[in-house]
Tab-separated table of C-alpha atoms and ligand atoms in Angstrom:
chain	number	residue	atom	x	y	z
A	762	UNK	CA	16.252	209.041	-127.286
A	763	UNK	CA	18.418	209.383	-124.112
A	764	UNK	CA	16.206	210.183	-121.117
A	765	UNK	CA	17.078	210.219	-117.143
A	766	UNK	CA	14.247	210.133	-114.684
A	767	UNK	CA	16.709	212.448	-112.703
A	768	UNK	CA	19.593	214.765	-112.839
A	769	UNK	CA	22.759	212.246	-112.411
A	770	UNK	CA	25.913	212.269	-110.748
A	771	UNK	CA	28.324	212.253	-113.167
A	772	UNK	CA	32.017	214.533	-112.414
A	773	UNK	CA	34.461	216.032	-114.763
A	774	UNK	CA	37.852	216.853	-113.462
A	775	UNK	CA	39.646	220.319	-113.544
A	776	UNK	CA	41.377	220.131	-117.364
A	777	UNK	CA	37.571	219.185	-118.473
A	778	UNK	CA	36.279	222.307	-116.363
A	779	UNK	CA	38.966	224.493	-117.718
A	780	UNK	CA	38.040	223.492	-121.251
A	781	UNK	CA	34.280	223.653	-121.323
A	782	UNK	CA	33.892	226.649	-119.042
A	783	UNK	CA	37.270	228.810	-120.712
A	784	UNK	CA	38.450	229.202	-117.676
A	785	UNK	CA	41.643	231.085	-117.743
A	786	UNK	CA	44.808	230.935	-115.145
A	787	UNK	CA	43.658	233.835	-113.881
A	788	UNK	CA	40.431	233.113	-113.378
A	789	UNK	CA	41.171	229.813	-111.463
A	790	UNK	CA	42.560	232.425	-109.114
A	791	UNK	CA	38.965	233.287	-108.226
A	792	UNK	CA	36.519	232.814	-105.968
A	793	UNK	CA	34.525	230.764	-108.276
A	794	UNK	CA	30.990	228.645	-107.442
A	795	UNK	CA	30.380	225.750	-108.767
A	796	UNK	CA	26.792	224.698	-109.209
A	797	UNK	CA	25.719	221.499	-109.213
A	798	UNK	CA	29.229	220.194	-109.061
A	799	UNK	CA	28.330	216.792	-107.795
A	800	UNK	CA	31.006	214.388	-107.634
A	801	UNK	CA	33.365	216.431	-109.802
A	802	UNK	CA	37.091	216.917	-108.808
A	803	UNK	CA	37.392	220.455	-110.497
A	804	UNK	CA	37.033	221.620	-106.631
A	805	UNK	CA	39.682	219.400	-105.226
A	806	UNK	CA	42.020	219.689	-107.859
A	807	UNK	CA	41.215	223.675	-108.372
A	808	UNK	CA	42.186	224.407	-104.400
A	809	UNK	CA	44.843	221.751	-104.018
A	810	UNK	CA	46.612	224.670	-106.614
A	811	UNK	CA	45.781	227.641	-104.748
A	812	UNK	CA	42.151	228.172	-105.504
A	813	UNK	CA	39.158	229.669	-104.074
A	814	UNK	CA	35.667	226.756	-105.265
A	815	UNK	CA	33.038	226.274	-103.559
A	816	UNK	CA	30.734	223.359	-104.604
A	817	UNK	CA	26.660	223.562	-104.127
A	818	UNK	CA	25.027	220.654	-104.261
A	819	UNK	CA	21.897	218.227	-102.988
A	820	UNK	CA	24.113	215.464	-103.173
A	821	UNK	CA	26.037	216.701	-100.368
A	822	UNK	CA	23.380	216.371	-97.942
A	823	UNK	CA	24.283	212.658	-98.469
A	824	UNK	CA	27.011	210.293	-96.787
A	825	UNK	CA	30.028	209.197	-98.484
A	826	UNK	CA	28.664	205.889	-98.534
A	827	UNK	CA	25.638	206.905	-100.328
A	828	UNK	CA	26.882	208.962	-102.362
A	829	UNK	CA	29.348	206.239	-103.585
A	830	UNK	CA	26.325	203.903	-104.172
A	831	UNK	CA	24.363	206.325	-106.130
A	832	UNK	CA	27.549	206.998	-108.330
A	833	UNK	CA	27.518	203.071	-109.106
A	834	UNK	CA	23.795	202.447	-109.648
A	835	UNK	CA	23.967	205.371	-112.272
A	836	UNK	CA	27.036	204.631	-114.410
A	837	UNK	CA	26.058	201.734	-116.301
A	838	UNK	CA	22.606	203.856	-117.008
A	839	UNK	CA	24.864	206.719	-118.161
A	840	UNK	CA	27.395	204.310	-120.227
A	841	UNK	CA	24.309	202.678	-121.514
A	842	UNK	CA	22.011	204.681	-122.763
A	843	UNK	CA	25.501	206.925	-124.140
A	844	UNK	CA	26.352	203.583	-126.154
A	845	UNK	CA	22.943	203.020	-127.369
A	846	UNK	CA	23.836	206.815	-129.132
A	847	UNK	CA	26.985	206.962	-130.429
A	848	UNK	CA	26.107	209.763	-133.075
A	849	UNK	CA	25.135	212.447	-130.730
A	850	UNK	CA	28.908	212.089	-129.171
A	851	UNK	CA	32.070	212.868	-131.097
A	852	UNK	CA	35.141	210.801	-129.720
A	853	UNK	CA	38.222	212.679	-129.275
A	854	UNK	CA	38.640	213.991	-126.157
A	855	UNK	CA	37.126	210.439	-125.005
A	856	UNK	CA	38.147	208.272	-127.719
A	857	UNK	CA	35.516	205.288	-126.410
A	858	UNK	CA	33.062	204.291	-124.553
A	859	UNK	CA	35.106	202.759	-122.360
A	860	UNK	CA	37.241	205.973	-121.851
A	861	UNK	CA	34.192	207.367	-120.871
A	862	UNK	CA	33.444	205.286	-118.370
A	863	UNK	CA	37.144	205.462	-116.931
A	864	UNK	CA	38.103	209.399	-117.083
A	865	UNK	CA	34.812	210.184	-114.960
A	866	UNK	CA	35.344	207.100	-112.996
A	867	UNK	CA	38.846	208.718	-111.772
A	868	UNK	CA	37.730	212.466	-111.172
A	869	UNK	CA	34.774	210.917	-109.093
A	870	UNK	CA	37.754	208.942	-107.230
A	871	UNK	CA	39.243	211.785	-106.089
A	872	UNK	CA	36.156	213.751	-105.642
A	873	UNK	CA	35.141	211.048	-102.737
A	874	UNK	CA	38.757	211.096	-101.542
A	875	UNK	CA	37.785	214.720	-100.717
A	876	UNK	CA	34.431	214.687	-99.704
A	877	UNK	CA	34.654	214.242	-96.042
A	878	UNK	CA	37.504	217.196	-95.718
A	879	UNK	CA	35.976	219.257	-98.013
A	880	UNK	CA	32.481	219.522	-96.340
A	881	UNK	CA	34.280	220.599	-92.974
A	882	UNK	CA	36.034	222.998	-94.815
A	883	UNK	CA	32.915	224.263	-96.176
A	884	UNK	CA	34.424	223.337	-99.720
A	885	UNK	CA	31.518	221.114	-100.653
A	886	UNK	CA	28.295	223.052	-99.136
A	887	UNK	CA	24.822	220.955	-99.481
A	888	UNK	CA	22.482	223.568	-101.298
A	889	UNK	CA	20.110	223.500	-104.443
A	890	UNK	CA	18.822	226.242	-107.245
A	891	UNK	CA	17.598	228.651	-107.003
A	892	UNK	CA	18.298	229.318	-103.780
A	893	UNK	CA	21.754	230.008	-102.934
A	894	UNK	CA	23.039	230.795	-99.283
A	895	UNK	CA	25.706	233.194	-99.957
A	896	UNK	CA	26.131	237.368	-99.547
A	897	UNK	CA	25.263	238.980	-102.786
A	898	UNK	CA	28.449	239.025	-104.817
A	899	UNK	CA	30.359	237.265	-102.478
A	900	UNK	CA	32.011	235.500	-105.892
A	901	UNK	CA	33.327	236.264	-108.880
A	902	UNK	CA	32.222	233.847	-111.461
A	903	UNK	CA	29.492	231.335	-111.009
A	904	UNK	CA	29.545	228.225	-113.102
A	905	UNK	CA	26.520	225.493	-114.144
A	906	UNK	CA	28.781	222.737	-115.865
A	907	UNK	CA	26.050	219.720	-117.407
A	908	UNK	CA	22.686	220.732	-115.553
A	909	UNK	CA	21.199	223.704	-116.569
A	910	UNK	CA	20.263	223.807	-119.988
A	911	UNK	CA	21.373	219.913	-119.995
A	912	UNK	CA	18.294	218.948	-118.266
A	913	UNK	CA	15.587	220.920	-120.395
A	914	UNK	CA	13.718	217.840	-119.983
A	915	UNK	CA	13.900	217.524	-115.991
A	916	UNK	CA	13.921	221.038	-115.102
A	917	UNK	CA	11.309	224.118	-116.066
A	918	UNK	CA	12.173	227.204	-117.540
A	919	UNK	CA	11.031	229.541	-114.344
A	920	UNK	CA	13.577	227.435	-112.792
A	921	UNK	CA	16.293	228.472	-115.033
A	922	UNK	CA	15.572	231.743	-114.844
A	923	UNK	CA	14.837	231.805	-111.194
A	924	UNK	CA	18.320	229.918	-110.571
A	925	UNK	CA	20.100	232.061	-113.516
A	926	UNK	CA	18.760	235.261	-111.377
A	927	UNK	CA	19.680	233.731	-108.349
A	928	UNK	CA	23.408	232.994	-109.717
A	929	UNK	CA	24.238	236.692	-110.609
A	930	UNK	CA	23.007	237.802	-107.275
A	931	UNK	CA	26.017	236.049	-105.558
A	932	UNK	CA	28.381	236.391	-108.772
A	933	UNK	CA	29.395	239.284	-110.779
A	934	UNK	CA	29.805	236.480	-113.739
A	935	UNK	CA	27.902	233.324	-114.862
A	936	UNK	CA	29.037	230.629	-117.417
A	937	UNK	CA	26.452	228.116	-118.459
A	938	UNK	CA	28.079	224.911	-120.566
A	939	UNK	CA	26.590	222.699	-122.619
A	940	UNK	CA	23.675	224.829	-124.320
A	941	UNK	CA	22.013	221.702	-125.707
A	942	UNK	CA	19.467	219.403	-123.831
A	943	UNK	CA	20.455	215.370	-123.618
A	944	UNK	CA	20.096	214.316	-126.707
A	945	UNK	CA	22.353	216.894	-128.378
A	946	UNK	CA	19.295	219.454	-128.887
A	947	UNK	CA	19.938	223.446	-128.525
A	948	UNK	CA	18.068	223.685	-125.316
A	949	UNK	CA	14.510	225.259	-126.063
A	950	UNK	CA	15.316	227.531	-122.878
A	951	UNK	CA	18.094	229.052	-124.345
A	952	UNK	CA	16.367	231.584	-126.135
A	953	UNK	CA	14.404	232.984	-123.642
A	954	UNK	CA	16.719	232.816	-120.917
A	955	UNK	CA	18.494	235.038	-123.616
A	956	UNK	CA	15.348	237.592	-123.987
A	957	UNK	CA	14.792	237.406	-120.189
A	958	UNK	CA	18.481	238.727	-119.209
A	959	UNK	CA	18.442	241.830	-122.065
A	960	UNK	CA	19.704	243.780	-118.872
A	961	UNK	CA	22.923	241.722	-118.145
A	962	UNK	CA	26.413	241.993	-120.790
A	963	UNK	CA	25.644	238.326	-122.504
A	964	UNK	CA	27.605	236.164	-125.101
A	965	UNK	CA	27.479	233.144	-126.421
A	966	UNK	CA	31.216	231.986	-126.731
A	967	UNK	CA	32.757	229.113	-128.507
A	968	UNK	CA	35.329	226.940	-126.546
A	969	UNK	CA	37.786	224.208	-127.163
A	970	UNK	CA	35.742	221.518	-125.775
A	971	UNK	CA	33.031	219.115	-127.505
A	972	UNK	CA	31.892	215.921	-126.903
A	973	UNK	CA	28.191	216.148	-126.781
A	974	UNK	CA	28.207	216.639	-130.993
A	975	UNK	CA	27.543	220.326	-131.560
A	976	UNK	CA	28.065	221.202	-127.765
A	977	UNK	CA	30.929	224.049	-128.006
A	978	UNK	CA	29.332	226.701	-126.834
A	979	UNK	CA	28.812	227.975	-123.684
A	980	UNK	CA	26.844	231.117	-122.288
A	981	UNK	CA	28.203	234.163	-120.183
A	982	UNK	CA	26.031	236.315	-118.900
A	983	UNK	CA	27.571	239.214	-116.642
A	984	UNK	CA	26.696	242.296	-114.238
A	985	UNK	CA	27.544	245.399	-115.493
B	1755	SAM	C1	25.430	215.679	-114.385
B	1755	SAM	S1	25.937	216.242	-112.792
B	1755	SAM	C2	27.180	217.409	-113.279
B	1755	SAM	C3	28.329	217.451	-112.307
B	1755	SAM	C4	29.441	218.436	-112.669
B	1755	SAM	N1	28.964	219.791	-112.740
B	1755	SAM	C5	30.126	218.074	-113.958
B	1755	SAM	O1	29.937	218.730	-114.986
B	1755	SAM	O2	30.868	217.094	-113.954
B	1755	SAM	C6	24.570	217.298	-112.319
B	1755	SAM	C7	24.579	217.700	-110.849
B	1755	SAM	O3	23.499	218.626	-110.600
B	1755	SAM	C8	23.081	218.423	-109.272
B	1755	SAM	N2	21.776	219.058	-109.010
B	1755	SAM	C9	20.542	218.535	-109.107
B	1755	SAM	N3	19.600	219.434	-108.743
B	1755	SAM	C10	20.271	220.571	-108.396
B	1755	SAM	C11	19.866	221.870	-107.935
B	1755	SAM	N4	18.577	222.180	-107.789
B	1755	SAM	N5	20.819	222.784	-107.685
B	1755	SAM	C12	22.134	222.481	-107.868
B	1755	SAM	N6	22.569	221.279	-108.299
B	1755	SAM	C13	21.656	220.333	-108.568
B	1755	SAM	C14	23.079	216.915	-109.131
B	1755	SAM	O4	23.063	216.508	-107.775
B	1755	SAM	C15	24.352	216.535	-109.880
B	1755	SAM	O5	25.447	216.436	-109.003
């Protein structure tokens, strides 16, 4: 079984993003939130091209220095414990372990290159679920890439729902990516999160991303 004691910094960069989350060129145009980015350079990369992300994070209450040092403490637990289950991955995308070690290791690279800029910019905002300090709809699409749903294990369902909520107040749209829990499980929150948003326009759509085996689908939920 994989397990983390806690939600890990781990960051995809803006082709990953892109993939996982369908995001469009016209919807990189946006004014898209990102929560729970962590050290992912989909914002960097994203507004170095003319974009509008905004990251939300606990980790940015943290210095770059500690930041950095939680990054390194936690990649040989991710690498590790992904090794010790090579069947719940499939390797394409990232052919190897070692790849998968490497592509993060860059986007966190630049992420950190960023950080300092970004948070006086007010690119990188320190914030957590479900509480979001932002106008209602004051964005257009709000995205959860790899910790809702991911951390069914971590994380209780009135928190999804209470963050979920919380994410279409300040977005018109929300896309949720992976649907399955650590260990390559359909998250058991997924259908009641599903039940509990009967109000909202939802799908479940398949995109042109999987590495977590079985993990092409994410959810969009949107106001009316
Ligand atoms: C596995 S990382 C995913 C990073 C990025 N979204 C990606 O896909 O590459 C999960 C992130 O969720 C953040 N996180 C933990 N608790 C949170 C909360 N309550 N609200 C928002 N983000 C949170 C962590 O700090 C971490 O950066």
């Amino acid at each position: 079984m994989i397990q983390y004691k806690d939600v890990v910094p781990w960051g995809r960069n803006l082709d990953e993003y892109t993939c996982m989350l369908d995001l469009t060129p016209s919807d990189l145009d946006l004014r898209i939130l990102g929560c729970g980015d962590g050290p992912a350079s989909f914002n960097v990369e994203c507004n170095q091209r003319g974009g509008h992300v905004t990251s939300i994070d606990p980790l940015y209450y943290f210095s770059l220095e500690t930041i950095e040092k939680r990054i390194s403490e936690t990649y040989h637990d991710v690498l590790n414990q992904t090794r010790a289950h090579p069947e719940k991955f499939i390797w394409g995308t990232i052919p190897s372990p070692d790849a998968l070690g490497r592509i993060p290791m860059e986007s966190m690279r630049r992420f950190l290159d960023s950080y300092e800029s970004g948070r006086a910019d007010q690119k990188y905002i320190p914030g957590e679920l479900p509480v979001l300090p932002f106008d209602n709809q004051s964005f257009d699409i709000a995205l959860s890439s790899h910790f809702l749903f991911l951390y069914t294990d971590n994380l209780t369902f009135d928190f999804h729902i209470a963050s979920i909520r919380e994410m279409l107040r300040v977005a018109k749209e929300v896309r949720i990516f992976p649907l399955l829990d650590v260990n390559a499980r359909q998250s058991r929150y997924l259908q009641g999160v599903l039940e509990s948003f009967q109000e909202y326009k939802l799908e479940i759509r398949k995109v042109n991303y999987e590495f977590q085996r079985g993990g092409n689908r994410m959810l969009v939920l949107e106001n009316d």
